[in-house]
mmCIF file of C-alpha atoms in Angstrom:
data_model
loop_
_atom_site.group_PDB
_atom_site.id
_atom_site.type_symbol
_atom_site.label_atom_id
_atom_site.label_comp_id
_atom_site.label_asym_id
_atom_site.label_seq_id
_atom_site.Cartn_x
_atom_site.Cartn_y
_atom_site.Cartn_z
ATOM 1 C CA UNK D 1 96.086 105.570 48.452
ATOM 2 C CA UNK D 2 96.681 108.270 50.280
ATOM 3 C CA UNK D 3 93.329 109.070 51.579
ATOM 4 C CA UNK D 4 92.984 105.283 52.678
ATOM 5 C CA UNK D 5 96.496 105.277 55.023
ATOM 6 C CA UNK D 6 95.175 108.417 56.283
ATOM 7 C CA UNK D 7 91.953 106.827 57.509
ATOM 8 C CA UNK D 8 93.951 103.410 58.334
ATOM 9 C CA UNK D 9 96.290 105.640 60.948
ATOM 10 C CA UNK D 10 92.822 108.007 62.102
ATOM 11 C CA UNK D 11 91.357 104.181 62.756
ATOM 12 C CA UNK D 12 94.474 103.179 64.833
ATOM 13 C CA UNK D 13 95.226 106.483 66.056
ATOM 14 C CA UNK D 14 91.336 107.174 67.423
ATOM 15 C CA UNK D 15 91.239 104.662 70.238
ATOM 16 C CA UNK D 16 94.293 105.020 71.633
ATOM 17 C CA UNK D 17 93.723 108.745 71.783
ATOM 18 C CA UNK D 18 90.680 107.933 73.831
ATOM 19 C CA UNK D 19 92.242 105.690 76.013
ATOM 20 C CA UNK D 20 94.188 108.071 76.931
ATOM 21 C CA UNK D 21 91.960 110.774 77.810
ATOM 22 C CA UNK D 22 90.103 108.524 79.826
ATOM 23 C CA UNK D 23 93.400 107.621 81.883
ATOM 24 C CA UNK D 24 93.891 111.321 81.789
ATOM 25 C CA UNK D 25 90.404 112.152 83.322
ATOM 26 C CA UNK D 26 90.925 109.870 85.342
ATOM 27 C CA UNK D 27 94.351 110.648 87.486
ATOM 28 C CA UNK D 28 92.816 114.123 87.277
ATOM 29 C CA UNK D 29 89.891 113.087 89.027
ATOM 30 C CA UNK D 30 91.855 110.981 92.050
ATOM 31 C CA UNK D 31 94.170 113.905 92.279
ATOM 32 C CA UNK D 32 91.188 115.988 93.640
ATOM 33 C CA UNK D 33 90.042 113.804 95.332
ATOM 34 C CA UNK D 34 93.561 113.271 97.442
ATOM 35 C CA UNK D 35 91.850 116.313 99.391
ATOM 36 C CA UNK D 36 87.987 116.745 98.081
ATOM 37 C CA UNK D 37 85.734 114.463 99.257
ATOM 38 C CA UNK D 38 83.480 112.803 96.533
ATOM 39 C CA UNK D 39 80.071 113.230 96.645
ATOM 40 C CA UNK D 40 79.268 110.607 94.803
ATOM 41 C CA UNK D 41 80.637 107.686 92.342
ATOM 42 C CA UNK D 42 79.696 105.857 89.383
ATOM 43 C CA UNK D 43 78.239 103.034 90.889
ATOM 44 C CA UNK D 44 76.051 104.851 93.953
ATOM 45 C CA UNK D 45 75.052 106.729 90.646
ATOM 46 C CA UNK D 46 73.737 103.639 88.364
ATOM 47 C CA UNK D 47 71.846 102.330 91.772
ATOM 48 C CA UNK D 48 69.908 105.758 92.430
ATOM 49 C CA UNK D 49 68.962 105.497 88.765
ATOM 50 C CA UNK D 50 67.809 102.331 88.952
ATOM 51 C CA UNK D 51 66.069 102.981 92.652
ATOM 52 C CA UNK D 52 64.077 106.094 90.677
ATOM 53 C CA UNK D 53 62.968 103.674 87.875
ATOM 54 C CA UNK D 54 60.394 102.306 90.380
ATOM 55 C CA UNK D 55 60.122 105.663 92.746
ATOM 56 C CA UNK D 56 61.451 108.942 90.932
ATOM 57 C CA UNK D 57 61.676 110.469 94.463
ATOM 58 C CA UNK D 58 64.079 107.902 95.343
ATOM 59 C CA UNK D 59 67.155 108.748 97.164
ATOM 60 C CA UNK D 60 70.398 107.230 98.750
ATOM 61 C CA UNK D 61 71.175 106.714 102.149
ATOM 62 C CA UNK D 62 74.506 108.722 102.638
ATOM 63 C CA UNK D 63 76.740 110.578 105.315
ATOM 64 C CA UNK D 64 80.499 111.287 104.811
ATOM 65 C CA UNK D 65 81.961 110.850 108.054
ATOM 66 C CA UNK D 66 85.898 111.415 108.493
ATOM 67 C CA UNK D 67 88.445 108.469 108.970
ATOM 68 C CA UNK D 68 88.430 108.808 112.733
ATOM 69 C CA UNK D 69 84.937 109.027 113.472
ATOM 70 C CA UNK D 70 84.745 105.219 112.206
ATOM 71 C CA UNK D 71 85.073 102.589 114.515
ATOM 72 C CA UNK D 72 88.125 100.731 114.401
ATOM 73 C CA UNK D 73 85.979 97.791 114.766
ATOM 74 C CA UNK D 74 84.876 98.039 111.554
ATOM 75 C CA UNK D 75 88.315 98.817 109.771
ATOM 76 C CA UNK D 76 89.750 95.999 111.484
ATOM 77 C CA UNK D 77 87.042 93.809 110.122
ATOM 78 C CA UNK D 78 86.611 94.785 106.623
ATOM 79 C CA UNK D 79 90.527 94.650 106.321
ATOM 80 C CA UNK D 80 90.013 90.433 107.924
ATOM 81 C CA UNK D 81 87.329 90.114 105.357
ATOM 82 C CA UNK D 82 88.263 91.500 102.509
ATOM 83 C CA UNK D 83 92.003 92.458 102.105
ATOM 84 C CA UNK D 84 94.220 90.784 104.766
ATOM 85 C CA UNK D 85 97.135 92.498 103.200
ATOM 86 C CA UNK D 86 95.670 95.824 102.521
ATOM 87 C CA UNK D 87 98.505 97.642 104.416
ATOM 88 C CA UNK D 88 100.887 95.749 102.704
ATOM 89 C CA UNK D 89 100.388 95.318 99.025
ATOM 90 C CA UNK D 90 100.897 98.591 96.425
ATOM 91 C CA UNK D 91 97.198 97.993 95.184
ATOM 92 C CA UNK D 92 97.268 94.838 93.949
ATOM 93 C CA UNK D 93 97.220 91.280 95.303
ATOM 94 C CA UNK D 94 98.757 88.905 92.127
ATOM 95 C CA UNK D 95 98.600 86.006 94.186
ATOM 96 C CA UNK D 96 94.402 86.806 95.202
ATOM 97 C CA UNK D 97 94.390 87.314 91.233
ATOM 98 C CA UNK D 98 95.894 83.788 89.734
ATOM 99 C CA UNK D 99 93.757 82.261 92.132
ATOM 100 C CA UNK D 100 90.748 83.977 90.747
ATOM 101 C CA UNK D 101 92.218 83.473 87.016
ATOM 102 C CA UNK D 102 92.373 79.524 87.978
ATOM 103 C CA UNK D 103 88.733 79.431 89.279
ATOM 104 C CA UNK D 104 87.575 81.345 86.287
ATOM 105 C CA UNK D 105 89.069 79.263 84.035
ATOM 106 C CA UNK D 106 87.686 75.859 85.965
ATOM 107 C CA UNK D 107 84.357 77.566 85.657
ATOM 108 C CA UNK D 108 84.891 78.583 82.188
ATOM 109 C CA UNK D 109 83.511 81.777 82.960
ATOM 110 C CA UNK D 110 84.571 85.031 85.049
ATOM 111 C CA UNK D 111 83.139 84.129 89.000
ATOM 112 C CA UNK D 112 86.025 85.601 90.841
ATOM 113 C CA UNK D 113 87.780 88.911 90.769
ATOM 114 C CA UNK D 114 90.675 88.398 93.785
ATOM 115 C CA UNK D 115 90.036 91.926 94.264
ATOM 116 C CA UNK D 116 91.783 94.313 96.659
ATOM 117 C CA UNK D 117 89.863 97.272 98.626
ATOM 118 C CA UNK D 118 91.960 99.525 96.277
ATOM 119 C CA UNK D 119 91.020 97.845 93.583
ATOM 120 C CA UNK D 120 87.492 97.366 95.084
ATOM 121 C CA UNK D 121 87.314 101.334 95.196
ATOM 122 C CA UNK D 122 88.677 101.700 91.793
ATOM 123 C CA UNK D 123 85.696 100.001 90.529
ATOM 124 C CA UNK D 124 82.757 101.791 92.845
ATOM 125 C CA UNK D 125 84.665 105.223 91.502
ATOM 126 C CA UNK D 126 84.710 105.067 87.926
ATOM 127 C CA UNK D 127 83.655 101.592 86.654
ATOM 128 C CA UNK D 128 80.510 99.375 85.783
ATOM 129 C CA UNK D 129 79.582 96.196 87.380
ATOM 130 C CA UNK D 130 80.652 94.378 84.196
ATOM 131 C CA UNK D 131 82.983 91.540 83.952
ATOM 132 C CA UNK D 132 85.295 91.303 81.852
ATOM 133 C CA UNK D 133 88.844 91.093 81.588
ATOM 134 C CA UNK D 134 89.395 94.387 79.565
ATOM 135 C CA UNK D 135 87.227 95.795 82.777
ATOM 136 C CA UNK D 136 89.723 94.095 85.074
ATOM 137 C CA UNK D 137 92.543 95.502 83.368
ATOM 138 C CA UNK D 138 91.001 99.344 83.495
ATOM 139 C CA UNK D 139 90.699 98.214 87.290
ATOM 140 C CA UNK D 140 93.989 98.311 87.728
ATOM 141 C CA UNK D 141 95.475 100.878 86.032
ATOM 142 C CA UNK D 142 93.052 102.959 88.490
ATOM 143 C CA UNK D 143 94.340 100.776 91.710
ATOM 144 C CA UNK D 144 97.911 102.409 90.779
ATOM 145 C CA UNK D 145 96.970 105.386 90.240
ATOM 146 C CA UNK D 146 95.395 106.032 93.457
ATOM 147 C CA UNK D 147 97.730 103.792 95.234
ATOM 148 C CA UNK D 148 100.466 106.638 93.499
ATOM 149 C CA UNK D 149 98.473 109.472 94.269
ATOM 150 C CA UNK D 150 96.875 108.358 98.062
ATOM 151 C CA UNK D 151 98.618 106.625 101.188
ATOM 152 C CA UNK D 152 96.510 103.940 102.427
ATOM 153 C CA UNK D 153 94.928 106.094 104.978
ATOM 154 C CA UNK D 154 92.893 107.981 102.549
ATOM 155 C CA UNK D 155 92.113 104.960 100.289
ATOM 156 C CA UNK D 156 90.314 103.471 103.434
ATOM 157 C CA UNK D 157 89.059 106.548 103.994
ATOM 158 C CA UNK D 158 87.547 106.905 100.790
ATOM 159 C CA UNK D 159 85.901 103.325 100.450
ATOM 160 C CA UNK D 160 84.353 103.429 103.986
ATOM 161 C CA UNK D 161 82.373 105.932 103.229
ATOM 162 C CA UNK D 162 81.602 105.296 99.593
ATOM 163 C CA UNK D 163 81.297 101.627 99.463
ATOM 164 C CA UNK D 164 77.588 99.226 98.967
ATOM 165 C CA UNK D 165 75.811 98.649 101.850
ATOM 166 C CA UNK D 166 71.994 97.931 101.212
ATOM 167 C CA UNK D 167 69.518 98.524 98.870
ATOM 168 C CA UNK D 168 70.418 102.628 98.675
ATOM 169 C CA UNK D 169 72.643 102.135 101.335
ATOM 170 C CA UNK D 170 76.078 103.577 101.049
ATOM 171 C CA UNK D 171 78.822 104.337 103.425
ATOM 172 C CA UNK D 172 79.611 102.966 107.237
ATOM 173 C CA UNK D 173 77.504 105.580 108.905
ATOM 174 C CA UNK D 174 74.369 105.055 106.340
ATOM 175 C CA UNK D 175 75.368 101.209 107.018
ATOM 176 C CA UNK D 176 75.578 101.894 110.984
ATOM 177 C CA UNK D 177 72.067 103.655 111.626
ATOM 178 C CA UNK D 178 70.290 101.599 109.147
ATOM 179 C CA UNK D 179 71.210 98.713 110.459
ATOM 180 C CA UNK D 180 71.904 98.914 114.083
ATOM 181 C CA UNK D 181 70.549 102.990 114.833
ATOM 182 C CA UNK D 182 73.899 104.360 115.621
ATOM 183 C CA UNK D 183 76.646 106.133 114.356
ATOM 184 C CA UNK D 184 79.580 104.381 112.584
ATOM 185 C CA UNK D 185 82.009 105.351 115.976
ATOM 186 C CA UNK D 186 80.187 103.530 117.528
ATOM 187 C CA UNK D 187 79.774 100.049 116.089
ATOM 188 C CA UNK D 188 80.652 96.453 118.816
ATOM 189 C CA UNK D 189 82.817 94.472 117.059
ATOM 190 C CA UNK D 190 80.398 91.550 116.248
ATOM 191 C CA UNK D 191 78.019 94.636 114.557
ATOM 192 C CA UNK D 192 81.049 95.505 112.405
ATOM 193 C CA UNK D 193 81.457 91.675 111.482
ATOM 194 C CA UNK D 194 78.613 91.502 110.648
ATOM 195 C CA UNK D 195 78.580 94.196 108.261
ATOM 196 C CA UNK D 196 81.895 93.377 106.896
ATOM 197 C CA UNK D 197 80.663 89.899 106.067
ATOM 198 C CA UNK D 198 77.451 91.862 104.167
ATOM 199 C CA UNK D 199 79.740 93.600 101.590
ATOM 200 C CA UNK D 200 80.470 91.003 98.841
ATOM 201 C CA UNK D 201 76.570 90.439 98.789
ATOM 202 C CA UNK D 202 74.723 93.720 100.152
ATOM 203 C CA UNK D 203 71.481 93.726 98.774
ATOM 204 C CA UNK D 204 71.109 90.107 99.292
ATOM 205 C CA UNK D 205 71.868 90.352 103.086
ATOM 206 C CA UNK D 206 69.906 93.166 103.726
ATOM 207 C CA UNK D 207 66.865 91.416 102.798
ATOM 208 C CA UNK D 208 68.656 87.983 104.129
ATOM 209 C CA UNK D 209 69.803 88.940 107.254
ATOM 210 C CA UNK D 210 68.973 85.942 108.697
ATOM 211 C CA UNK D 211 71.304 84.102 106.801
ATOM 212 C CA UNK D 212 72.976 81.033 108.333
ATOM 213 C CA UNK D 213 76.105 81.651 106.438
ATOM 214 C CA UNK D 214 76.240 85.572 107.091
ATOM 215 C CA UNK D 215 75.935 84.190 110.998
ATOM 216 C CA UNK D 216 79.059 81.360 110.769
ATOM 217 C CA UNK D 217 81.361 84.016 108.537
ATOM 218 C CA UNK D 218 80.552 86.916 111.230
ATOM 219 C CA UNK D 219 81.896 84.608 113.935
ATOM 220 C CA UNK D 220 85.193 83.782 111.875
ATOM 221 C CA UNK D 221 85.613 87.172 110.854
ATOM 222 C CA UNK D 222 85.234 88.081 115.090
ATOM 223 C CA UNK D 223 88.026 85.705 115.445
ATOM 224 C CA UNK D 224 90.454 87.060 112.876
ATOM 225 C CA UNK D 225 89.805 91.060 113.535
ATOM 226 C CA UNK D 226 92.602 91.025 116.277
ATOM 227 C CA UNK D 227 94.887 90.209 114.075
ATOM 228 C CA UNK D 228 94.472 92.676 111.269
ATOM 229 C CA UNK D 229 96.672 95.383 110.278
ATOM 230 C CA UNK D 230 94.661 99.290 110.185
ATOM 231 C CA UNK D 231 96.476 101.913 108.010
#
């Protein structure tokens, strides 16, 4: 009897001990990077490895530029795009979320993700492209911890230069010269719509780039970038 509430508690005990590691390695991992700039991230990791599949040679295109040497344009747009209340949330938008709960559950399936850019980074850091609600959940324990451990500056700072831009294409200056041949300061504000718009769908739109919807959503996003919020 004994042997079997022994393995009973190592069968319960086990998993939570690994959750919590993970969390562990984790906050480590976002405390060093309050101040160390990543070099890479889980996701621009499973894309080279799937780039090198068909090329072993393969590699991304990537340049970490600081926070000011990205043109506001581009903040300004992303943040009308993506997160309208990026400056104002702690990480997570509940309201973005039920929404997203009620369209999943209309479409009996998970579509939507209400996603904030934290939350969005917390994802291209550590996660896969999987969903699932137990994924979603792991989301956002990450969102708080580097909402705890980051101001909002730094979070920005962080996802502009880390986020999906292209096939191989990672980051606002990668984004900048491969799309438009110059450097991420110095992006017009409809070339930063336009690659705002991109992000939900980069792949797609970089071999779609004449997309009649990527052309009507650059124009609304033009229209709303006055009015968003930067860090």
């Amino acid at each position: 009897m004994k042997v079997l509430r022994r393995l009973l508690l190592w069968l319960v005990l086990a998993p939570i001990a690994i959750v919590l590691a993970m969390q562990l390695y984790f906050f480590a991992q976002i405390w060093w990077w309050v101040d160390h700039n990543p070099s890479s991230t889980s996701f621009m990791d499973r894309q080279l490895a799937v780039l090198r599949e068909k090329d072993p040679k393969a590699q991304l295109k990537h340049k970490w530029v600081p926070y000011n040497r990205i043109s506001s344009n581009l903040k300004r747009a992303i943040i009308a795009s993506e997160d309208s209340r990026f400056s104002e949330h702690e990480g997570v938008d509940w309201e973005a979320m039920e929404k997203a709960y009620e369209k999943n559950t209309r479409k009996g399936k998970v579509v939507a993700g209400g996603s904030t850019i934290t939350q969005q980074l917390a994802k291209n850091l550590f996660l896969s492209g999987e969903r699932s609600y137990a994924r979603k959940a792991q989301e956002v324990v990450i969102t708080y911890m580097l909402e705890y451990m980051m101001d909002k500056e730094r979070i920005f700072e962080i996802y502009l230069n880390v986020v999906e831009w292209g096939v191989g294409v990672f980051g606002a200056e990668a984004a900048a010269q491969h799309y438009y041949g110059v450097s991420a300061a110095n992006l017009s504000a409809p070339q930063a719509a336009r690659l705002a718009v991109m992000l939900p769908k980069p792949r797609f739109y970089d071999k779609n780039r004449g997309s009649s919807y990527l052309a009507r959503r650059t124009d609304l996003i033009l229209r709303r970038m006055a009015a968003a919020e930067l860090p």
